[in-house]
CSV table of C-alpha atoms in Angstrom, one decimal:
chain,number,residue,atom,x,y,z
A,1476,MET,CA,-38.8,-6.1,22.0
A,1477,LYS,CA,-35.1,-5.6,22.1
A,1478,THR,CA,-33.3,-3.1,20.1
A,1479,VAL,CA,-31.0,-5.1,16.8
A,1480,THR,CA,-28.4,-3.4,16.9
A,1481,ILE,CA,-25.9,-3.3,13.4
A,1482,GLY,CA,-22.3,-2.1,13.3
A,1483,ILE,CA,-20.8,-0.9,10.0
A,1484,SER,CA,-17.3,-0.3,9.7
A,1485,GLY,CA,-14.0,-0.1,7.7
A,1486,GLN,CA,-11.5,1.8,6.9
A,1487,SER,CA,-11.8,6.0,5.9
A,1488,GLY,CA,-12.9,6.2,3.0
A,1489,ALA,CA,-14.3,2.2,2.7
A,1490,GLY,CA,-18.1,3.9,2.2
A,1491,LYS,CA,-19.4,3.6,5.8
A,1492,SER,CA,-21.7,7.1,5.8
A,1493,SER,CA,-23.0,6.2,2.4
A,1494,LEU,CA,-24.0,2.9,3.4
A,1495,CYS,CA,-25.9,4.3,6.9
A,1496,ALA,CA,-27.8,6.3,5.4
A,1497,ASP,CA,-29.0,3.9,2.3
A,1498,LEU,CA,-29.9,1.9,5.3
A,1499,LEU,CA,-31.2,4.6,7.6
A,1500,SER,CA,-33.8,5.9,4.9
A,1501,SER,CA,-35.1,2.5,4.5
A,1502,ILE,CA,-35.5,0.6,7.8
A,1503,PRO,CA,-38.4,2.0,9.9
A,1504,ASN,CA,-37.7,3.1,13.3
A,1505,CYS,CA,-34.7,3.2,13.3
A,1506,ASN,CA,-31.1,5.7,15.1
A,1507,LEU,CA,-28.2,5.9,13.7
A,1508,ILE,CA,-24.8,7.0,15.8
A,1509,HIS,CA,-21.7,8.1,14.0
A,1510,GLN,CA,-18.3,6.8,16.1
A,1511,ASP,CA,-16.8,10.3,15.3
A,1512,TRP,CA,-18.9,12.3,17.0
A,1513,TYR,CA,-16.9,11.0,20.5
A,1514,PHE,CA,-13.8,12.5,18.8
A,1515,LYS,CA,-11.6,14.6,21.3
A,1516,PRO,CA,-11.3,17.8,20.2
A,1517,ILE,CA,-8.2,18.4,17.6
A,1518,SER,CA,-6.8,20.9,20.1
A,1519,GLN,CA,-6.4,17.5,22.8
A,1520,LEU,CA,-4.6,15.4,20.1
A,1521,ALA,CA,-1.1,16.2,20.5
A,1522,GLY,CA,0.8,17.0,16.9
A,1523,LYS,CA,-0.6,14.2,14.0
A,1524,THR,CA,-2.5,11.5,15.1
A,1525,ASN,CA,-3.5,8.1,13.7
A,1526,PHE,CA,-7.2,8.5,14.2
A,1527,CYS,CA,-7.6,4.4,14.6
A,1528,GLU,CA,-5.9,5.3,18.3
A,1529,LEU,CA,-8.9,4.4,20.4
A,1530,ASP,CA,-7.8,7.2,23.0
A,1531,CYS,CA,-8.2,10.2,20.8
A,1532,LEU,CA,-11.7,9.5,21.4
A,1533,TYR,CA,-14.6,9.3,24.4
A,1534,THR,CA,-14.5,5.8,24.3
A,1535,ASN,CA,-16.2,5.6,27.5
A,1536,ASP,CA,-18.9,8.3,26.8
A,1537,PHE,CA,-19.7,6.3,23.5
A,1538,VAL,CA,-20.2,2.9,24.9
A,1539,SER,CA,-22.4,4.1,27.7
A,1540,ASP,CA,-24.8,6.0,25.0
A,1541,ILE,CA,-25.3,2.9,23.0
A,1542,MET,CA,-25.7,1.1,26.2
A,1543,GLU,CA,-28.7,3.6,27.6
A,1544,LEU,CA,-30.1,3.3,24.4
A,1545,ILE,CA,-30.1,-0.5,23.8
A,1546,ASN,CA,-31.8,-0.4,27.8
A,1547,GLY,CA,-34.3,2.1,27.2
A,1548,LYS,CA,-33.0,5.6,27.9
A,1549,THR,CA,-33.7,8.4,25.5
A,1550,ILE,CA,-29.9,10.2,24.9
A,1551,ASN,CA,-28.6,13.3,24.1
A,1552,ILE,CA,-25.1,13.2,22.0
A,1553,HIS,CA,-22.7,15.9,20.5
A,1554,THR,CA,-22.6,15.5,17.0
A,1555,LEU,CA,-20.2,17.1,14.6
A,1556,ASP,CA,-19.9,17.6,10.6
A,1557,LEU,CA,-18.1,14.5,9.6
A,1558,ASP,CA,-16.3,16.7,7.1
A,1559,THR,CA,-14.8,19.7,9.3
A,1560,PHE,CA,-14.9,18.0,12.8
A,1561,GLU,CA,-16.9,21.2,13.4
A,1562,SER,CA,-19.7,21.1,16.7
A,1563,LYS,CA,-23.2,20.6,14.8
A,1564,GLY,CA,-24.6,20.9,18.0
A,1565,MET,CA,-26.5,18.5,20.1
A,1566,ILE,CA,-29.4,15.7,18.8
A,1567,GLU,CA,-31.9,13.6,21.3
A,1568,LEU,CA,-32.2,10.0,20.2
A,1569,ALA,CA,-35.1,8.2,21.8
A,1570,PRO,CA,-35.1,4.2,21.4
A,1571,LYS,CA,-36.1,2.3,18.3
A,1572,ASP,CA,-36.1,-1.1,17.0
A,1573,PHE,CA,-33.3,-0.6,15.4
A,1574,LEU,CA,-29.8,1.4,15.9
A,1575,LEU,CA,-27.1,1.6,13.5
A,1576,ILE,CA,-23.3,1.7,14.9
A,1577,GLU,CA,-20.6,3.2,12.0
A,1578,GLY,CA,-17.4,4.1,12.6
A,1579,MET,CA,-13.7,2.7,12.2
A,1580,THR,CA,-12.4,0.7,15.5
A,1581,ILE,CA,-16.2,-0.2,16.6
A,1582,PHE,CA,-14.7,-3.8,16.6
A,1583,ARG,CA,-12.1,-3.3,18.0
A,1584,ILE,CA,-14.0,-1.9,21.6
A,1585,PRO,CA,-14.5,-5.3,23.8
A,1586,GLU,CA,-17.5,-3.7,25.9
A,1587,LEU,CA,-19.1,-3.4,22.2
A,1588,HIS,CA,-18.7,-7.0,20.8
A,1589,SER,CA,-21.8,-8.8,22.8
A,1590,THR,CA,-24.1,-5.9,21.6
A,1591,PHE,CA,-23.9,-6.1,18.3
A,1592,ASP,CA,-26.7,-8.8,16.1
A,1593,ILE,CA,-24.9,-7.8,12.9
A,1594,GLY,CA,-21.3,-6.7,12.1
A,1595,ILE,CA,-20.6,-5.3,8.3
A,1596,TYR,CA,-17.1,-4.6,7.7
A,1597,LEU,CA,-16.7,-2.8,4.1
A,1598,ASP,CA,-13.4,-3.5,2.5
A,1599,PRO,CA,-12.6,-2.4,-1.4
A,1600,GLY,CA,-9.6,-3.1,-1.1
A,1601,ILE,CA,-6.4,-0.9,0.0
A,1602,ASN,CA,-5.5,0.6,-3.0
A,1603,GLU,CA,-8.6,1.8,-3.6
A,1604,LEU,CA,-8.8,3.3,-0.2
A,1605,ILE,CA,-5.7,5.1,-0.4
A,1606,TYR,CA,-7.0,6.6,-3.6
A,1607,ARG,CA,-10.7,7.4,-1.7
A,1608,LYS,CA,-8.8,8.9,0.9
A,1609,MET,CA,-6.5,11.0,-1.1
A,1610,ILE,CA,-8.6,12.6,-3.4
A,1611,ARG,CA,-11.6,13.8,-0.3
A,1612,ASP,CA,-8.6,15.0,2.0
A,1613,LEU,CA,-6.9,17.1,-0.7
A,1614,THR,CA,-10.4,18.0,-2.0
A,1615,VAL,CA,-13.0,18.0,0.5
A,1616,ARG,CA,-11.3,18.4,3.6
A,1617,GLN,CA,-8.6,20.8,1.8
A,1618,LYS,CA,-5.8,18.8,4.0
A,1619,SER,CA,-2.0,19.6,3.2
A,1620,VAL,CA,0.0,17.1,1.6
A,1621,SER,CA,1.9,16.1,4.2
A,1622,ASP,CA,-0.9,15.6,6.7
A,1623,VAL,CA,-2.6,12.8,3.7
A,1624,LEU,CA,1.0,11.6,3.5
A,1625,PHE,CA,1.0,10.5,7.2
A,1626,GLN,CA,-2.4,9.6,7.2
A,1627,LEU,CA,-1.9,7.2,4.4
A,1628,SER,CA,0.9,5.5,5.9
A,1629,TRP,CA,-1.6,4.7,9.2
A,1630,LEU,CA,-4.1,3.7,7.0
A,1631,GLN,CA,-2.0,0.6,5.5
A,1632,ARG,CA,-1.3,-0.1,8.5
A,1633,GLU,CA,-4.6,-0.2,10.3
A,1634,TYR,CA,-6.2,-1.9,7.9
A,1635,LYS,CA,-3.8,-4.9,8.0
A,1636,ARG,CA,-4.7,-4.7,11.6
A,1637,ASP,CA,-8.2,-4.9,10.7
A,1638,MET,CA,-7.6,-7.9,8.3
A,1639,ILE,CA,-5.9,-10.0,11.1
A,1640,ASP,CA,-7.0,-9.1,14.2
A,1641,PHE,CA,-10.6,-7.3,14.1
A,1642,THR,CA,-12.7,-9.4,11.4
A,1643,CYS,CA,-13.0,-12.1,12.6
A,1644,GLY,CA,-16.9,-13.2,13.2
A,1645,VAL,CA,-18.3,-10.2,10.5
A,1646,ASN,CA,-19.3,-10.0,7.6
A,1647,ILE,CA,-16.7,-8.7,5.3
A,1648,ILE,CA,-18.1,-6.7,2.3
A,1649,ARG,CA,-14.9,-7.4,-0.7
A,1650,GLY,CA,-14.5,-4.8,-3.5
A,1651,ASN,CA,-14.4,-1.8,-5.1
A,1652,LEU,CA,-18.5,-2.4,-5.8
A,1653,SER,CA,-21.2,0.4,-6.1
A,1654,GLN,CA,-22.9,2.3,-3.6
A,1655,ASP,CA,-26.4,0.6,-4.8
A,1656,MET,CA,-24.5,-3.0,-4.8
A,1657,ILE,CA,-23.1,-2.2,-1.6
A,1658,TYR,CA,-26.7,-1.5,0.1
A,1659,LYS,CA,-28.3,-4.9,-1.3
A,1660,LYS,CA,-25.4,-7.1,-0.3
A,1661,ALA,CA,-25.7,-5.4,3.3
A,1662,MET,CA,-29.6,-5.8,3.2
A,1663,GLU,CA,-29.1,-9.5,2.1
A,1664,LEU,CA,-27.0,-10.1,4.9
A,1665,ILE,CA,-29.7,-8.5,7.2
A,1666,HIS,CA,-32.2,-10.3,6.1
A,1667,LEU,CA,-30.2,-13.9,6.2
A,1668,GLN,CA,-29.3,-12.9,10.4
A,1669,ARG,CA,-32.7,-11.4,11.5
A,1670,PRO,CA,-35.5,-12.0,8.6
A,1671,ASP,CA,-38.0,-12.0,11.5
A,1672,LEU,CA,-37.3,-8.4,12.2
A,1673,CYS,CA,-35.2,-6.6,8.6
A,1674,TYR,CA,-37.2,-4.6,6.7
A,1675,GLY,CA,-36.4,-3.2,3.4
């Protein structure tokens, strides 16, 4: 049976990782790949960077690993801590019935368009995104105020790009909703589009 691929996207702070954790715990026989695992080392990124630019990523490796997994091959992935971007080592993923693919720019990669059976974009609104990113980056990630302000400038710009260019045909979950409500809406979308294959 073909692997069912579920793309989860949204700008930084939208709640992607939390939703994927909830889905992973309730959908049997499911893998998860984070696009952030494929960021190039900070040492290779010149200065302050807009992390929505695909050249910040090992994009070819990201696409290749997804395709191999979908085509029934076991893969080994180098993972990163998503808060510190420090290496967490390697994990092995064998093919499963479902594959969650999470990342800010997954819907911007042409090679992946046809692989998503279900696409979900989280949109809590730009003001909420700004608030969440400020709190997380200043406290959890302990970034400087200047770094946070720089990243907020591209966050607003890239959010507008998503709304105009990259969410056509994608299911958008709008509003500053609770994590439980986001999960319920996502499961409704998955049941609606693939009732024959969905669990939970």
